[in-house]
PDB file of C-alpha atoms in Angstrom:
ATOM      1  CA  SER T 299     -24.930  22.344 -26.330  1.00 68.00           C
ATOM      2  CA  ASP T 300     -23.040  19.682 -24.553  1.00 89.00           C
ATOM      3  CA  VAL T 301     -19.798  20.586 -23.214  1.00 95.00           C
ATOM      4  CA  LEU T 302     -17.386  17.382 -23.461  1.00 96.00           C
ATOM      5  CA  VAL T 303     -14.315  17.075 -21.198  1.00 96.00           C
ATOM      6  CA  GLN T 304     -11.749  13.895 -21.940  1.00 93.00           C
ATOM      7  CA  PRO T 305     -10.753  12.185 -18.760  1.00 94.00           C
ATOM      8  CA  ALA T 306      -7.920  12.972 -17.124  1.00 91.00           C
ATOM      9  CA  SER T 307      -5.475  11.985 -13.960  1.00 88.00           C
ATOM     10  CA  HIS T 308      -3.463  15.323 -14.007  1.00 86.00           C
ATOM     11  CA  ARG T 309      -5.567  18.734 -14.210  1.00 87.00           C
ATOM     12  CA  VAL T 310      -6.523  21.397 -11.715  1.00 89.00           C
ATOM     13  CA  PHE T 311     -10.142  20.294 -12.122  1.00 93.00           C
ATOM     14  CA  SER T 312     -10.985  16.488 -11.517  1.00 95.00           C
ATOM     15  CA  ASN T 313     -13.693  14.844 -13.758  1.00 96.00           C
ATOM     16  CA  GLU T 314     -15.592  14.737 -10.634  1.00 96.00           C
ATOM     17  CA  GLU T 315     -15.482  18.860 -10.894  1.00 96.00           C
ATOM     18  CA  TYR T 316     -16.358  19.189 -14.244  1.00 96.00           C
ATOM     19  CA  GLN T 317     -19.542  16.628 -14.580  1.00 96.00           C
ATOM     20  CA  ALA T 318     -20.860  18.515 -11.296  1.00 97.00           C
ATOM     21  CA  VAL T 319     -21.275  21.710 -13.214  1.00 96.00           C
ATOM     22  CA  GLY T 320     -22.553  19.459 -16.122  1.00 95.00           C
ATOM     23  CA  ALA T 321     -19.673  18.595 -18.394  1.00 96.00           C
ATOM     24  CA  LYS T 322     -19.401  15.025 -20.096  1.00 96.00           C
ATOM     25  CA  VAL T 323     -16.848  13.393 -19.568  1.00 97.00           C
ATOM     26  CA  SER T 324     -15.950  10.678 -22.494  1.00 96.00           C
ATOM     27  CA  GLU T 325     -13.109   9.707 -24.502  1.00 93.00           C
ATOM     28  CA  ASP T 326     -14.958  10.350 -27.704  1.00 94.00           C
ATOM     29  CA  LEU T 327     -14.891  13.914 -28.801  1.00 94.00           C
ATOM     30  CA  SER T 328     -16.549  12.763 -32.215  1.00 94.00           C
ATOM     31  CA  SER T 329     -19.556  14.444 -31.679  1.00 94.00           C
ATOM     32  CA  ALA T 330     -17.940  18.099 -31.030  1.00 95.00           C
ATOM     33  CA  ASP T 331     -18.133  21.165 -32.816  1.00 94.00           C
ATOM     34  CA  LEU T 332     -15.117  22.410 -31.504  1.00 96.00           C
ATOM     35  CA  ILE T 333     -11.993  20.804 -29.663  1.00 95.00           C
ATOM     36  CA  ILE T 334     -10.266  23.277 -27.535  1.00 93.00           C
ATOM     37  CA  GLY T 335      -6.366  21.980 -26.293  1.00 89.00           C
ATOM     38  CA  VAL T 336      -3.326  23.641 -25.064  1.00 82.00           C
ATOM     39  CA  LYS T 337      -0.699  21.386 -26.332  1.00 81.00           C
ATOM     40  CA  ARG T 338      -0.688  19.888 -29.540  1.00 81.00           C
ATOM     41  CA  VAL T 339      -1.883  16.575 -29.911  1.00 84.00           C
ATOM     42  CA  LYS T 340       0.439  13.936 -29.169  1.00 83.00           C
ATOM     43  CA  ASP T 341      -0.163  11.033 -32.397  1.00 84.00           C
ATOM     44  CA  GLU T 342      -1.500  13.420 -35.317  1.00 84.00           C
ATOM     45  CA  GLU T 343      -2.564  10.240 -37.095  1.00 83.00           C
ATOM     46  CA  LYS T 344      -4.418   8.755 -34.308  1.00 87.00           C
ATOM     47  CA  ASP T 345      -5.683  11.913 -32.045  1.00 89.00           C
ATOM     48  CA  LEU T 346      -6.858  14.088 -34.320  1.00 95.00           C
ATOM     49  CA  ILE T 347     -10.727  13.624 -35.769  1.00 95.00           C
ATOM     50  CA  GLN T 348     -11.047  13.936 -39.783  1.00 96.00           C
ATOM     51  CA  ASP T 349     -13.421  17.473 -40.632  1.00 97.00           C
ATOM     52  CA  LYS T 350     -13.146  18.871 -36.848  1.00 97.00           C
ATOM     53  CA  MET T 351     -12.141  22.164 -35.876  1.00 97.00           C
ATOM     54  CA  TYR T 352      -9.402  22.558 -33.215  1.00 96.00           C
ATOM     55  CA  MET T 353      -7.656  25.629 -31.547  1.00 94.00           C
ATOM     56  CA  PHE T 354      -4.552  24.480 -29.622  1.00 91.00           C
ATOM     57  CA  PHE T 355      -0.939  25.855 -29.626  1.00 88.00           C
ATOM     58  CA  SER T 356       0.147  23.575 -32.883  1.00 89.00           C
ATOM     59  CA  HIS T 357       3.056  25.225 -33.155  1.00 87.00           C
ATOM     60  CA  VAL T 358       3.271  25.147 -37.307  1.00 89.00           C
ATOM     61  CA  ILE T 359       3.208  28.424 -37.883  1.00 87.00           C
ATOM     62  CA  LYS T 360       7.028  29.176 -37.892  1.00 86.00           C
ATOM     63  CA  GLY T 361       7.657  25.985 -40.538  1.00 88.00           C
ATOM     64  CA  GLN T 362       9.615  23.873 -38.268  1.00 87.00           C
ATOM     65  CA  PRO T 363      10.539  20.463 -39.811  1.00 90.00           C
ATOM     66  CA  GLN T 364       9.663  18.414 -36.671  1.00 89.00           C
ATOM     67  CA  ASN T 365       6.067  19.892 -36.610  1.00 88.00           C
ATOM     68  CA  MET T 366       5.485  19.443 -40.896  1.00 92.00           C
ATOM     69  CA  ALA T 367       3.890  15.819 -39.726  1.00 92.00           C
ATOM     70  CA  LEU T 368       1.377  17.563 -37.740  1.00 93.00           C
ATOM     71  CA  MET T 369       0.683  20.190 -40.745  1.00 93.00           C
ATOM     72  CA  GLN T 370       0.020  17.649 -42.886  1.00 94.00           C
ATOM     73  CA  SER T 371      -2.234  15.359 -41.000  1.00 95.00           C
ATOM     74  CA  ILE T 372      -4.425  18.923 -40.551  1.00 95.00           C
ATOM     75  CA  LEU T 373      -4.364  19.138 -43.834  1.00 96.00           C
ATOM     76  CA  ASN T 374      -5.252  15.477 -45.004  1.00 96.00           C
ATOM     77  CA  LYS T 375      -7.871  15.459 -42.362  1.00 96.00           C
ATOM     78  CA  ASN T 376      -9.881  18.502 -43.456  1.00 97.00           C
ATOM     79  CA  ILE T 377      -8.986  20.072 -39.926  1.00 97.00           C
ATOM     80  CA  GLN T 378     -10.323  23.676 -39.510  1.00 97.00           C
ATOM     81  CA  LEU T 379      -7.138  24.980 -36.825  1.00 96.00           C
ATOM     82  CA  ILE T 380      -7.069  28.037 -35.106  1.00 94.00           C
ATOM     83  CA  ASP T 381      -3.588  28.123 -33.506  1.00 93.00           C
ATOM     84  CA  TYR T 382      -3.164  30.180 -30.442  1.00 90.00           C
ATOM     85  CA  GLU T 383      -0.025  31.675 -31.497  1.00 89.00           C
ATOM     86  CA  CYS T 384      -2.345  33.335 -34.419  1.00 90.00           C
ATOM     87  CA  ILE T 385      -4.268  34.852 -32.180  1.00 92.00           C
ATOM     88  CA  ILE T 386      -2.746  38.374 -32.160  1.00 90.00           C
ATOM     89  CA  LYS T 387      -3.576  42.419 -31.565  1.00 93.00           C
ATOM     90  CA  ASP T 388      -1.128  45.204 -32.338  1.00 95.00           C
ATOM     91  CA  GLN T 389       1.030  42.375 -33.371  1.00 91.00           C
ATOM     92  CA  LYS T 390       1.194  40.848 -29.947  1.00 89.00           C
ATOM     93  CA  ARG T 391       0.046  37.014 -28.880  1.00 87.00           C
ATOM     94  CA  LEU T 392      -3.210  37.423 -26.788  1.00 88.00           C
ATOM     95  CA  VAL T 393      -2.726  33.947 -25.442  1.00 87.00           C
ATOM     96  CA  ALA T 394       0.546  32.734 -24.071  1.00 80.00           C
ATOM     97  CA  PHE T 395       0.967  29.787 -21.166  1.00 74.00           C
ATOM     98  CA  GLY T 396       2.955  32.964 -19.170  1.00 71.00           C
ATOM     99  CA  LYS T 397       5.983  32.397 -17.252  1.00 68.00           C
ATOM    100  CA  TYR T 398       4.761  29.209 -15.093  1.00 64.00           C
ATOM    101  CA  ALA T 399       4.687  27.237 -19.410  1.00 64.00           C
ATOM    102  CA  GLY T 400       5.999  23.330 -18.481  1.00 60.00           C
ATOM    103  CA  ILE T 401       6.403  23.536 -14.662  1.00 59.00           C
ATOM    104  CA  ALA T 402       4.459  20.733 -12.907  1.00 53.00           C
TER     105      ALA T 402
END
């Protein structure tokens, strides 16, 4: 199956490096079965595609008021969410940013 990568100017690997190993660089992710990200989407109404499966840090598990609009959009758009915060083993998170989170 194809690997789609959204274009970006600020990340470790360039668009050209993704293309060199066979990925398709495209803004349109509507054909993807699973959309993997790191952080939550910027605009939950605009950026989430209906009836898709997403995997990212959503920050909705704790029920914080500032994240409830995202949770409602996920429900309204029939999205399956795999939240990294919920991937645990022996009561420990298996996915984390580490000590360099937020440092660019």
